[in-house]
Short mmCIF file of C-alpha atoms and ligand atoms in Angstrom, two decimals:
data_model
loop_
_atom_site.label_atom_id
_atom_site.label_comp_id
_atom_site.label_asym_id
_atom_site.label_seq_id
_atom_site.Cartn_x
_atom_site.Cartn_y
_atom_site.Cartn_z
CA MET Z 1 -15.80 -32.04 -2.98
CA ASN Z 2 -13.22 -29.36 -3.71
CA ASP Z 3 -14.33 -26.14 -2.06
CA ASN Z 4 -11.03 -24.38 -2.62
CA LEU Z 5 -11.32 -21.47 -5.05
CA HIS Z 6 -8.74 -19.07 -3.68
CA GLN Z 7 -5.22 -17.86 -4.28
CA LEU Z 8 -2.88 -15.56 -2.37
CA ARG Z 9 -1.75 -12.19 -3.68
CA CYS Z 10 0.91 -9.95 -2.15
CA PHE Z 11 -0.62 -6.72 -0.91
CA GLY Z 12 2.56 -4.80 -1.67
CA CYS Z 13 3.75 -5.95 -5.11
CA GLY Z 14 0.91 -8.10 -6.40
CA THR Z 15 2.97 -11.32 -6.65
CA ARG Z 16 0.68 -14.35 -6.60
CA ALA Z 17 1.50 -17.43 -4.56
CA ASP Z 18 -0.03 -20.79 -3.91
CA GLY Z 19 -1.05 -20.94 -0.25
CA ALA Z 20 0.92 -24.15 0.18
CA ILE Z 21 4.25 -22.62 -0.85
CA THR Z 22 4.34 -19.26 0.91
CA SER Z 23 7.14 -18.70 3.38
CA PRO Z 24 6.42 -19.87 6.97
CA ASP Z 25 6.16 -16.27 8.19
CA PHE Z 26 3.67 -15.35 5.43
CA ARG Z 27 5.89 -12.61 4.04
CA CYS Z 28 6.27 -12.11 0.31
CA SER Z 29 9.70 -13.29 -0.87
CA VAL Z 30 9.86 -10.42 -3.38
CA CYS Z 31 8.94 -7.36 -1.27
CA GLY Z 32 8.35 -8.61 2.29
CA ASP Z 33 4.74 -7.41 2.48
CA LEU Z 34 1.73 -9.51 3.58
CA PHE Z 35 -0.52 -11.68 1.44
CA GLU Z 36 -4.24 -11.34 0.94
CA VAL Z 37 -6.67 -14.10 -0.05
CA GLU Z 38 -8.33 -13.45 -3.39
CA TYR Z 39 -11.01 -15.29 -5.36
CA PRO Z 40 -10.32 -15.03 -9.10
CA GLY Z 41 -13.72 -16.49 -10.07
CA TRP Z 42 -15.60 -13.56 -8.54
CA GLY Z 43 -14.30 -11.07 -11.06
CA GLN Z 44 -16.04 -12.63 -14.07
CA ARG Z 45 -19.50 -11.09 -14.19
CA LYS Z 46 -21.29 -14.21 -15.35
CA GLY Z 47 -18.69 -16.86 -14.51
CA PRO Z 48 -19.78 -20.11 -12.86
CA ASP Z 49 -17.77 -19.26 -9.71
CA ARG Z 50 -19.25 -15.83 -9.15
CA PRO Z 51 -21.69 -16.04 -6.22
CA ASN Z 52 -25.23 -14.86 -6.82
CA ALA Z 53 -26.18 -12.16 -4.32
CA GLY Z 54 -29.89 -12.93 -4.04
CA ALA Z 55 -29.37 -16.67 -3.73
CA LEU Z 56 -26.75 -16.17 -1.01
CA LYS Z 57 -28.97 -13.98 1.12
CA TRP Z 58 -31.68 -16.62 0.99
CA LEU Z 59 -29.29 -19.51 1.67
CA TRP Z 60 -27.61 -17.81 4.65
CA ARG Z 61 -30.98 -17.06 6.21
CA GLU Z 62 -32.14 -20.69 5.68
CA ARG Z 63 -29.05 -21.96 7.47
CA ARG Z 64 -30.19 -20.31 10.68
CA CYS Z 65 -32.79 -23.07 10.98
CA SER Z 66 -30.40 -25.84 9.94
CA SER Z 67 -29.28 -28.65 12.25
CA GLU Z 68 -25.79 -28.93 10.64
CA SER Z 69 -23.03 -27.87 13.04
CA LEU Z 70 -21.24 -25.89 10.31
CA ASP Z 71 -24.40 -23.85 9.75
CA HIS Z 72 -24.50 -22.94 13.44
CA SER Z 73 -21.20 -21.11 13.07
CA GLY Z 74 -21.61 -17.41 12.29
CA VAL Z 75 -18.41 -17.73 10.24
CA TRP Z 76 -19.04 -20.88 8.19
CA ARG Z 77 -22.68 -19.95 7.63
CA PHE Z 78 -21.16 -17.58 5.05
CA ARG Z 79 -18.78 -20.20 3.63
CA GLU Z 80 -19.51 -19.35 -0.02
CA LEU Z 81 -17.51 -16.18 0.59
CA LEU Z 82 -14.58 -18.00 2.20
CA PRO Z 83 -13.79 -20.96 -0.05
CA ILE Z 84 -10.34 -21.59 1.45
CA LEU Z 85 -10.49 -25.31 2.32
CA GLU Z 86 -10.22 -28.37 0.09
CA SER Z 87 -13.24 -29.62 1.99
CA PHE Z 88 -15.49 -27.75 4.43
CA GLY Z 89 -15.62 -31.06 6.31
CA ASN Z 90 -12.21 -30.07 7.74
CA ALA Z 91 -13.56 -26.94 9.44
CA VAL Z 92 -12.90 -26.75 13.19
CA THR Z 93 -15.70 -24.81 14.85
CA LEU Z 94 -16.79 -23.83 18.35
CA ARG Z 95 -20.00 -22.14 17.11
CA GLU Z 96 -18.28 -18.78 16.84
CA GLY Z 97 -19.88 -15.67 15.38
CA ASN Z 98 -23.63 -14.90 15.36
CA THR Z 99 -22.83 -12.27 17.97
CA PRO Z 100 -25.42 -9.77 19.21
CA LEU Z 101 -25.91 -6.27 17.86
CA TYR Z 102 -27.09 -4.08 20.73
CA HIS Z 103 -28.76 -0.68 20.58
CA LEU Z 104 -27.09 1.96 22.80
CA PRO Z 105 -29.84 4.52 23.46
CA ARG Z 106 -28.17 6.34 26.37
CA ALA Z 107 -24.80 6.84 24.72
CA ALA Z 108 -26.59 7.87 21.52
CA LYS Z 109 -28.60 10.50 23.37
CA ALA Z 110 -25.54 11.87 25.12
CA LEU Z 111 -23.81 12.23 21.73
CA GLY Z 112 -26.84 13.65 19.93
CA ILE Z 113 -26.96 10.91 17.30
CA ASP Z 114 -30.03 8.83 16.51
CA GLN Z 115 -28.77 5.34 15.75
CA LEU Z 116 -25.89 3.90 17.75
CA PHE Z 117 -25.21 0.16 18.01
CA ALA Z 118 -22.53 -2.13 19.44
CA LYS Z 119 -21.60 -5.36 17.66
CA HIS Z 120 -20.29 -7.39 20.59
CA GLN Z 121 -17.55 -9.73 19.39
CA GLY Z 122 -16.68 -10.43 23.01
CA MET Z 123 -19.65 -12.81 22.93
CA ASN Z 124 -17.61 -15.40 21.02
CA PRO Z 125 -16.66 -18.79 22.54
CA THR Z 126 -13.33 -17.65 24.08
CA GLY Z 127 -14.52 -14.07 24.62
CA SER Z 128 -13.00 -12.13 21.74
CA PHE Z 129 -13.30 -11.62 17.97
CA LYS Z 130 -10.12 -13.67 17.54
CA ASP Z 131 -12.31 -16.80 17.43
CA THR Z 132 -13.75 -15.81 14.06
CA GLY Z 133 -10.27 -15.73 12.54
CA MET Z 134 -8.98 -18.75 14.40
CA THR Z 135 -11.72 -21.08 13.16
CA THR Z 136 -10.65 -20.39 9.56
CA ALA Z 137 -6.84 -20.31 9.90
CA LEU Z 138 -6.66 -23.28 12.23
CA SER Z 139 -8.87 -25.29 9.89
CA VAL Z 140 -6.33 -24.61 7.13
CA ALA Z 141 -3.51 -25.81 9.46
CA LYS Z 142 -5.40 -29.00 10.21
CA GLU Z 143 -6.26 -29.68 6.57
CA ARG Z 144 -2.60 -29.26 5.59
CA GLY Z 145 -1.49 -31.81 8.15
CA PHE Z 146 0.31 -29.61 10.69
CA GLU Z 147 0.70 -31.05 14.19
CA TRP Z 148 1.81 -27.80 15.87
CA VAL Z 149 0.48 -24.26 15.65
CA ALA Z 150 1.87 -21.11 17.30
CA CYS Z 151 1.23 -17.43 17.86
CA ALA Z 152 2.70 -14.39 19.55
CA SER Z 153 -0.09 -12.63 21.34
CA THR Z 154 -1.28 -9.79 23.53
CA GLY Z 155 -3.51 -12.51 25.05
CA ASN Z 156 -6.71 -13.05 23.12
CA THR Z 157 -5.13 -14.66 20.07
CA SER Z 158 -3.45 -17.22 22.30
CA ALA Z 159 -6.70 -17.98 24.13
CA ALA Z 160 -8.51 -18.52 20.83
CA MET Z 161 -5.71 -20.51 19.21
CA ALA Z 162 -5.28 -22.81 22.22
CA ALA Z 163 -9.01 -23.59 22.27
CA TYR Z 164 -9.33 -24.33 18.56
CA ALA Z 165 -6.09 -26.36 18.53
CA ALA Z 166 -7.38 -28.43 21.43
CA ARG Z 167 -10.67 -29.07 19.59
CA ALA Z 168 -8.74 -30.19 16.50
CA GLY Z 169 -6.31 -32.36 18.47
CA LEU Z 170 -3.29 -30.22 17.54
CA ARG Z 171 -0.57 -28.95 19.90
CA SER Z 172 -0.12 -25.22 20.37
CA LEU Z 173 2.72 -22.88 21.37
CA VAL Z 174 1.95 -19.47 22.85
CA VAL Z 175 4.56 -16.69 23.06
CA ILE Z 176 3.44 -13.72 25.17
CA PRO Z 177 5.19 -10.63 26.55
CA GLU Z 178 6.05 -11.17 30.22
CA GLY Z 179 3.79 -9.24 32.58
CA LYS Z 180 2.03 -7.31 29.81
CA ILE Z 181 -1.13 -9.33 29.23
CA ALA Z 182 -4.27 -9.71 31.33
CA TRP Z 183 -4.29 -12.77 33.61
CA GLY Z 184 -7.64 -14.09 32.43
CA LYS Z 185 -6.24 -14.57 28.93
CA LEU Z 186 -3.15 -16.39 30.13
CA ALA Z 187 -5.40 -18.63 32.23
CA GLN Z 188 -7.36 -19.59 29.11
CA ALA Z 189 -4.25 -20.60 27.16
CA MET Z 190 -3.16 -22.81 30.06
CA ASP Z 191 -6.64 -24.26 30.50
CA TYR Z 192 -6.70 -25.34 26.84
CA GLY Z 193 -3.32 -27.05 27.17
CA ALA Z 194 -1.02 -24.72 25.24
CA VAL Z 195 2.73 -24.68 25.82
CA THR Z 196 3.04 -21.12 27.10
CA CYS Z 197 6.23 -19.05 27.08
CA GLN Z 198 6.26 -15.65 28.80
CA VAL Z 199 9.12 -13.98 26.99
CA LYS Z 200 11.08 -11.10 28.52
CA THR Z 201 10.14 -8.55 25.86
CA ASP Z 202 7.11 -6.72 24.48
CA PHE Z 203 4.61 -7.95 21.84
CA ASP Z 204 6.74 -6.73 18.96
CA GLY Z 205 9.72 -8.61 20.42
CA CYS Z 206 7.60 -11.77 20.71
CA VAL Z 207 6.80 -11.54 16.99
CA ARG Z 208 10.52 -11.36 16.17
CA VAL Z 209 11.31 -14.45 18.26
CA LEU Z 210 8.44 -16.49 16.89
CA THR Z 211 9.20 -15.61 13.26
CA GLN Z 212 12.58 -17.27 13.81
CA VAL Z 213 10.97 -20.31 15.48
CA VAL Z 214 8.58 -21.07 12.60
CA LYS Z 215 11.43 -20.84 10.11
CA GLU Z 216 13.34 -23.49 12.04
CA ALA Z 217 10.55 -25.92 12.96
CA HIS Z 218 7.48 -27.29 11.16
CA ILE Z 219 5.00 -25.14 13.08
CA TYR Z 220 2.08 -23.28 11.49
CA LEU Z 221 2.03 -19.57 12.34
CA LEU Z 222 -1.36 -18.25 13.44
CA ASN Z 223 -0.58 -14.58 13.98
CA SER Z 224 -2.69 -12.19 11.97
CA VAL Z 225 -0.03 -12.05 9.25
CA ASN Z 226 -1.68 -15.36 8.32
CA PRO Z 227 -4.14 -14.24 5.62
CA TYR Z 228 -6.67 -16.96 6.49
CA ARG Z 229 -7.31 -15.30 9.86
CA LEU Z 230 -8.67 -12.27 8.02
CA GLU Z 231 -11.10 -14.41 6.03
CA GLY Z 232 -12.88 -15.38 9.25
CA GLN Z 233 -12.56 -11.91 10.73
CA LYS Z 234 -14.34 -10.38 7.73
CA THR Z 235 -17.59 -12.24 8.51
CA PRO Z 236 -18.91 -9.82 11.17
CA ALA Z 237 -19.25 -7.41 8.22
CA PHE Z 238 -21.72 -9.89 6.68
CA GLU Z 239 -23.60 -10.21 9.97
CA ILE Z 240 -23.84 -6.43 10.32
CA ALA Z 241 -25.10 -5.98 6.76
CA GLU Z 242 -27.61 -8.79 7.25
CA ALA Z 243 -28.84 -7.24 10.51
CA PHE Z 244 -29.52 -3.95 8.67
CA ASP Z 245 -31.35 -5.84 5.91
CA TRP Z 246 -28.35 -5.31 3.58
CA ASN Z 247 -28.35 -1.53 4.03
CA VAL Z 248 -24.96 -0.91 5.56
CA PRO Z 249 -24.55 1.59 8.44
CA ASP Z 250 -22.90 4.95 7.75
CA HIS Z 251 -20.01 4.36 10.15
CA LEU Z 252 -18.15 1.40 11.58
CA ILE Z 253 -15.70 2.14 14.41
CA VAL Z 254 -13.00 -0.42 15.19
CA PRO Z 255 -10.10 -0.52 17.67
CA GLY Z 256 -6.65 -0.71 16.09
CA GLY Z 257 -3.76 -2.79 17.46
CA ASN Z 258 -2.00 -5.01 14.94
CA LEU Z 259 -4.63 -3.68 12.49
CA ALA Z 260 -5.77 -7.02 11.08
CA ASN Z 261 -9.33 -6.66 12.27
CA SER Z 262 -9.98 -3.30 10.64
CA SER Z 263 -8.34 -4.70 7.47
CA ALA Z 264 -10.55 -7.79 7.57
CA LEU Z 265 -13.80 -5.90 8.13
CA GLY Z 266 -12.90 -3.58 5.26
CA LYS Z 267 -12.31 -6.62 3.05
CA GLY Z 268 -15.68 -8.07 4.04
CA PHE Z 269 -17.56 -4.88 3.21
CA ARG Z 270 -15.57 -4.44 -0.02
CA GLU Z 271 -16.35 -7.97 -1.20
CA MET Z 272 -20.04 -7.64 -0.41
CA HIS Z 273 -20.14 -4.43 -2.38
CA GLU Z 274 -18.28 -5.95 -5.35
CA LEU Z 275 -20.63 -8.94 -5.42
CA GLY Z 276 -23.72 -6.77 -5.32
CA LEU Z 277 -24.88 -7.86 -1.86
CA THR Z 278 -24.79 -4.24 -0.71
CA HIS Z 279 -24.83 -0.86 -2.45
CA ARG Z 280 -21.95 0.87 -0.69
CA MET Z 281 -19.34 0.57 2.07
CA PRO Z 282 -19.57 2.18 5.51
CA ARG Z 283 -16.94 4.72 6.52
CA ILE Z 284 -14.54 2.63 8.58
CA SER Z 285 -12.63 4.46 11.33
CA VAL Z 286 -9.79 3.05 13.42
CA ILE Z 287 -9.23 4.14 17.01
CA GLN Z 288 -5.91 3.71 18.83
CA ALA Z 289 -4.65 4.51 22.32
CA GLU Z 290 -2.51 7.68 22.49
CA GLY Z 291 0.48 5.65 23.68
CA ALA Z 292 0.15 3.13 20.84
CA ASN Z 293 -0.92 5.23 17.87
CA PRO Z 294 1.49 4.50 14.99
CA LEU Z 295 -1.29 4.50 12.36
CA VAL Z 296 -2.70 7.82 13.57
CA ARG Z 297 0.77 9.32 13.17
CA SER Z 298 1.37 7.70 9.81
CA LEU Z 299 -1.86 9.04 8.30
CA ALA Z 300 -1.35 12.50 9.82
CA ASN Z 301 2.30 12.81 8.84
CA ASN Z 302 2.44 11.33 5.36
CA GLN Z 303 -0.99 10.01 4.31
CA GLY Z 304 0.00 6.46 5.22
CA ALA Z 305 3.00 6.26 2.89
CA THR Z 306 5.27 4.97 5.68
CA LEU Z 307 4.81 3.92 9.29
CA GLU Z 308 7.29 4.69 12.04
CA PRO Z 309 7.29 1.92 14.68
CA MET Z 310 7.07 3.18 18.27
CA GLU Z 311 7.40 1.78 21.78
CA ALA Z 312 3.79 1.14 22.76
CA GLN Z 313 2.35 2.08 26.14
CA THR Z 314 -1.30 1.67 27.21
CA ARG Z 315 -3.33 -0.20 29.83
CA ALA Z 316 -5.53 -1.49 27.00
CA THR Z 317 -3.12 -4.41 26.57
CA ALA Z 318 -4.90 -5.89 23.53
CA ILE Z 319 -3.90 -2.86 21.46
CA ARG Z 320 -0.46 -2.26 22.98
CA ILE Z 321 1.32 -2.67 19.66
CA GLY Z 322 3.90 -0.27 18.25
CA ASN Z 323 4.76 -1.97 14.96
CA PRO Z 324 1.46 -3.22 13.52
CA ALA Z 325 1.82 -5.89 10.83
CA SER Z 326 -1.30 -5.04 8.82
CA TRP Z 327 -0.92 -1.26 8.77
CA ARG Z 328 -0.87 -0.94 4.97
CA LYS Z 329 -4.10 -2.88 4.62
CA ALA Z 330 -5.78 -0.86 7.38
CA ALA Z 331 -4.60 2.45 5.93
CA ARG Z 332 -6.17 1.47 2.62
CA VAL Z 333 -9.48 0.66 4.33
CA VAL Z 334 -9.62 4.00 6.16
CA GLN Z 335 -8.72 5.91 3.00
CA GLU Z 336 -10.98 4.07 0.52
CA THR Z 337 -14.03 4.34 2.79
CA GLY Z 338 -13.44 7.96 3.86
CA GLY Z 339 -13.05 7.01 7.51
CA TRP Z 340 -10.80 8.51 10.18
CA CYS Z 341 -7.99 7.37 12.39
CA GLN Z 342 -8.22 8.84 15.87
CA ASP Z 343 -6.38 8.37 19.15
CA VAL Z 344 -7.80 8.56 22.68
CA SER Z 345 -6.26 9.00 26.14
CA GLU Z 346 -6.13 6.50 29.01
CA ALA Z 347 -8.76 8.47 30.95
CA GLU Z 348 -11.05 8.68 27.92
CA ILE Z 349 -10.82 4.90 27.50
CA ALA Z 350 -11.65 4.26 31.16
CA ILE Z 351 -14.64 6.64 31.06
CA ALA Z 352 -16.01 5.11 27.86
CA LYS Z 353 -15.67 1.62 29.30
CA ALA Z 354 -17.59 2.59 32.44
CA GLU Z 355 -20.30 4.23 30.30
CA LEU Z 356 -20.73 1.10 28.19
CA GLY Z 357 -20.82 -0.92 31.41
CA SER Z 358 -23.57 1.28 32.77
CA GLU Z 359 -25.66 0.38 29.70
CA GLY Z 360 -25.22 -3.30 30.59
CA LEU Z 361 -22.47 -3.96 28.06
CA GLY Z 362 -19.20 -5.09 29.57
CA CYS Z 363 -16.12 -5.02 27.38
CA GLU Z 364 -12.36 -4.83 27.46
CA PRO Z 365 -10.60 -1.47 27.63
CA ALA Z 366 -9.34 -2.09 24.09
CA SER Z 367 -12.99 -2.28 22.95
CA ALA Z 368 -14.03 0.88 24.78
CA VAL Z 369 -11.70 2.98 22.62
CA THR Z 370 -14.48 2.83 20.01
CA LEU Z 371 -16.91 4.88 22.11
CA ALA Z 372 -14.12 7.20 23.27
CA GLY Z 373 -13.14 7.72 19.63
CA LEU Z 374 -16.72 8.26 18.49
CA LYS Z 375 -17.08 11.11 20.99
CA LYS Z 376 -14.10 12.84 19.42
CA LEU Z 377 -15.37 12.22 15.88
CA CYS Z 378 -18.76 13.69 16.81
CA ALA Z 379 -17.07 16.73 18.36
CA LYS Z 380 -15.12 17.24 15.09
CA GLY Z 381 -18.31 17.00 13.04
CA ALA Z 382 -17.08 13.82 11.34
CA VAL Z 383 -20.28 12.01 12.34
CA ALA Z 384 -23.63 13.72 11.67
CA PRO Z 385 -26.67 13.42 13.98
CA GLY Z 386 -28.84 11.49 11.51
CA GLU Z 387 -26.21 8.84 10.73
CA THR Z 388 -26.09 5.20 11.83
CA VAL Z 389 -23.01 4.14 13.77
CA VAL Z 390 -21.81 0.67 14.76
CA LEU Z 391 -19.07 0.25 17.39
CA LEU Z 392 -17.16 -2.99 17.23
CA LEU Z 393 -16.63 -4.29 20.77
CA THR Z 394 -13.77 -6.73 20.47
CA GLY Z 395 -13.45 -8.48 23.85
CA HIS Z 396 -15.40 -9.55 26.94
CA THR Z 397 -15.21 -7.59 30.20
CA LEU Z 398 -14.08 -10.64 32.23
CA LYS Z 399 -10.91 -10.88 30.17
CA ASP Z 400 -9.43 -8.07 32.28
CA ALA Z 401 -11.39 -7.76 35.52
CA ASP Z 402 -8.40 -6.14 37.27
CA TYR Z 403 -8.71 -3.09 35.04
CA THR Z 404 -12.37 -2.61 35.96
CA ILE Z 405 -11.77 -3.10 39.68
CA ASP Z 406 -8.83 -0.68 39.68
CA PHE Z 407 -10.99 1.93 37.95
CA HIS Z 408 -13.80 1.67 40.48
CA ARG Z 409 -11.37 1.64 43.42
CA GLY Z 410 -9.81 4.78 42.04
CA THR Z 411 -6.34 3.26 41.61
CA LEU Z 412 -6.29 2.93 37.81
CA LEU Z 413 -5.45 6.43 36.64
CA ASN Z 414 -2.86 8.83 38.04
CA ASP Z 415 -3.62 12.50 38.79
CA GLU Z 416 -2.02 13.74 35.61
CA GLU Z 417 -4.17 11.45 33.45
CA LYS Z 418 -7.35 12.59 35.20
CA VAL Z 419 -6.86 16.35 34.82
CA GLY Z 420 -10.14 18.04 33.89
CA LEU Z 421 -12.06 14.76 34.04
CA GLU Z 422 -12.18 14.21 37.83
CA THR Z 423 -15.91 14.94 38.21
CA LYS Z 424 -16.88 12.75 35.28
CA ILE Z 425 -14.76 9.89 36.60
CA ASP Z 426 -16.17 10.19 40.12
CA SER Z 427 -19.73 10.10 38.76
CA LEU Z 428 -19.02 6.73 37.13
CA ARG Z 429 -17.12 5.02 39.93
CA ARG Z 430 -19.03 2.36 41.90
CA ASN Z 431 -16.57 1.02 44.42
CA ALA Z 432 -17.70 -1.95 46.55
CA GLN Z 433 -18.30 -0.76 50.11
CA VAL Z 434 -17.56 -2.61 53.34
CA VAL Z 435 -20.56 -2.26 55.72
CA ASP Z 436 -21.82 -3.75 58.99
CA ALA Z 437 -23.99 -6.89 58.90
CA THR Z 438 -27.28 -5.03 59.40
CA ALA Z 439 -30.15 -4.13 57.10
CA ASP Z 440 -29.77 -0.50 58.16
CA ALA Z 441 -26.17 -0.37 57.00
CA VAL Z 442 -27.04 -1.89 53.62
CA LEU Z 443 -30.03 0.45 53.19
CA ALA Z 444 -27.83 3.40 54.05
CA ALA Z 445 -25.57 2.38 51.18
CA VAL Z 446 -28.58 2.29 48.84
CA LYS Z 447 -29.68 5.75 50.00
CA GLY Z 448 -26.18 7.12 49.66
CA SER Z 449 -26.04 6.06 46.00
CA VAL Z 450 -29.14 8.07 45.03
CA GLY Z 451 -28.68 11.65 43.88
C1 PLP O 1 -6.68 -8.33 19.13
C2 PLP O 1 -7.54 -7.35 19.78
C3 PLP O 1 -7.67 -6.03 19.31
C4 PLP O 1 -6.85 -5.49 18.17
O1 PLP O 1 -7.14 -6.09 16.94
P1 PLP O 1 -6.06 -5.97 15.75
O2 PLP O 1 -6.54 -6.85 14.68
O3 PLP O 1 -4.76 -6.42 16.34
O4 PLP O 1 -6.02 -4.52 15.38
C5 PLP O 1 -8.56 -5.19 19.93
N1 PLP O 1 -9.30 -5.60 20.99
C6 PLP O 1 -9.20 -6.85 21.46
C7 PLP O 1 -10.03 -7.22 22.63
C8 PLP O 1 -8.34 -7.77 20.87
O5 PLP O 1 -8.25 -8.99 21.38
#
């Protein structure tokens, strides 16, 4: 069976390319921009390749009761909207996707909005949304006969790539910035058998080095410049729409690092809308850390016409990126949906993370920027009380336990960062106490925590 109905189109100049003959760094040879997967058959209103919205909704629901392993994947369950393989039999899956959508009643009340939810992509097999993109792009690598795959990473991409490569029997090369990723993520890459290089540079420097490597050796690049990653990463949009019975929420709030995820979710919502699965798109807003906010600056300074790379600085290591590859795609998503691009401070991130934690939802600091950003959007009047909001939580709390422990010990933030927020921070801190081995001492700790 030939399931492959796609082609690649340059986002910048529109040049079309066959996936098999694009350059190894996935840059357009004409203008240097990134490619996007497109499905020519979907444009013809009554063409044989245009998916039927009603039939798809029924089929995807049926698959939830199926015993096929491909149907158990929350990515491949929607495979009619990602026909990128010659045969779906080549898909490499770890049962990714199908992540929970949690209600956040306490945060909603504090913000004065009615309907606030968190789509927790940290509940994927390796603990981040990167799994949804890795299952698709790595399956393409395997189908095309590659023996090696590689990525430069702030941590989670390497963890996901190493796992999926190991499942497929491929070798993997990980290039990470020395000392600038969380240990848990590095541990995963090693556990899954990747060749791991800590390079003496930052993430953007790692990308430069690896781009050279894939031009010199037959290694398949799995950074998010690879357009097949975005095809998997668009599927949480389908899950969200399905969860709301195909009425999309008013707002979707996504962290922004390399900006592939916001681009992918926008593509997912756009395609659903074009195919008649939904009636509109949500406003999609991107939140960045103040020290790594090149898209915020670009949209504020010149409506996203150009982006000035910057040296990135934030403890939310997953979004510590100063020269984001997918910025043009993300800028388009924010602009076409009427969303916002907002930055948040280190203290605001830490507070939001502790607040999510206190609702029973652990996440990475890079995920907590969504709640921190929502607070600012509400304060600006950009989100109205009656609207439905979904925060996209991108990674699992155990990815970066050091961050959480430092916050509760009071060693995370410096005095300057805390100014004006000391009381709020102290009310959220729950440092582990050392007490005597008596019931009285433990009960005293319980008493001391009340009121
Ligand atoms: C990769 C990552 C991000 C950033 O996603 P981009 O697609 O690079 O914008 C945010 N949070 C976590 C936990 C990540 O792993």
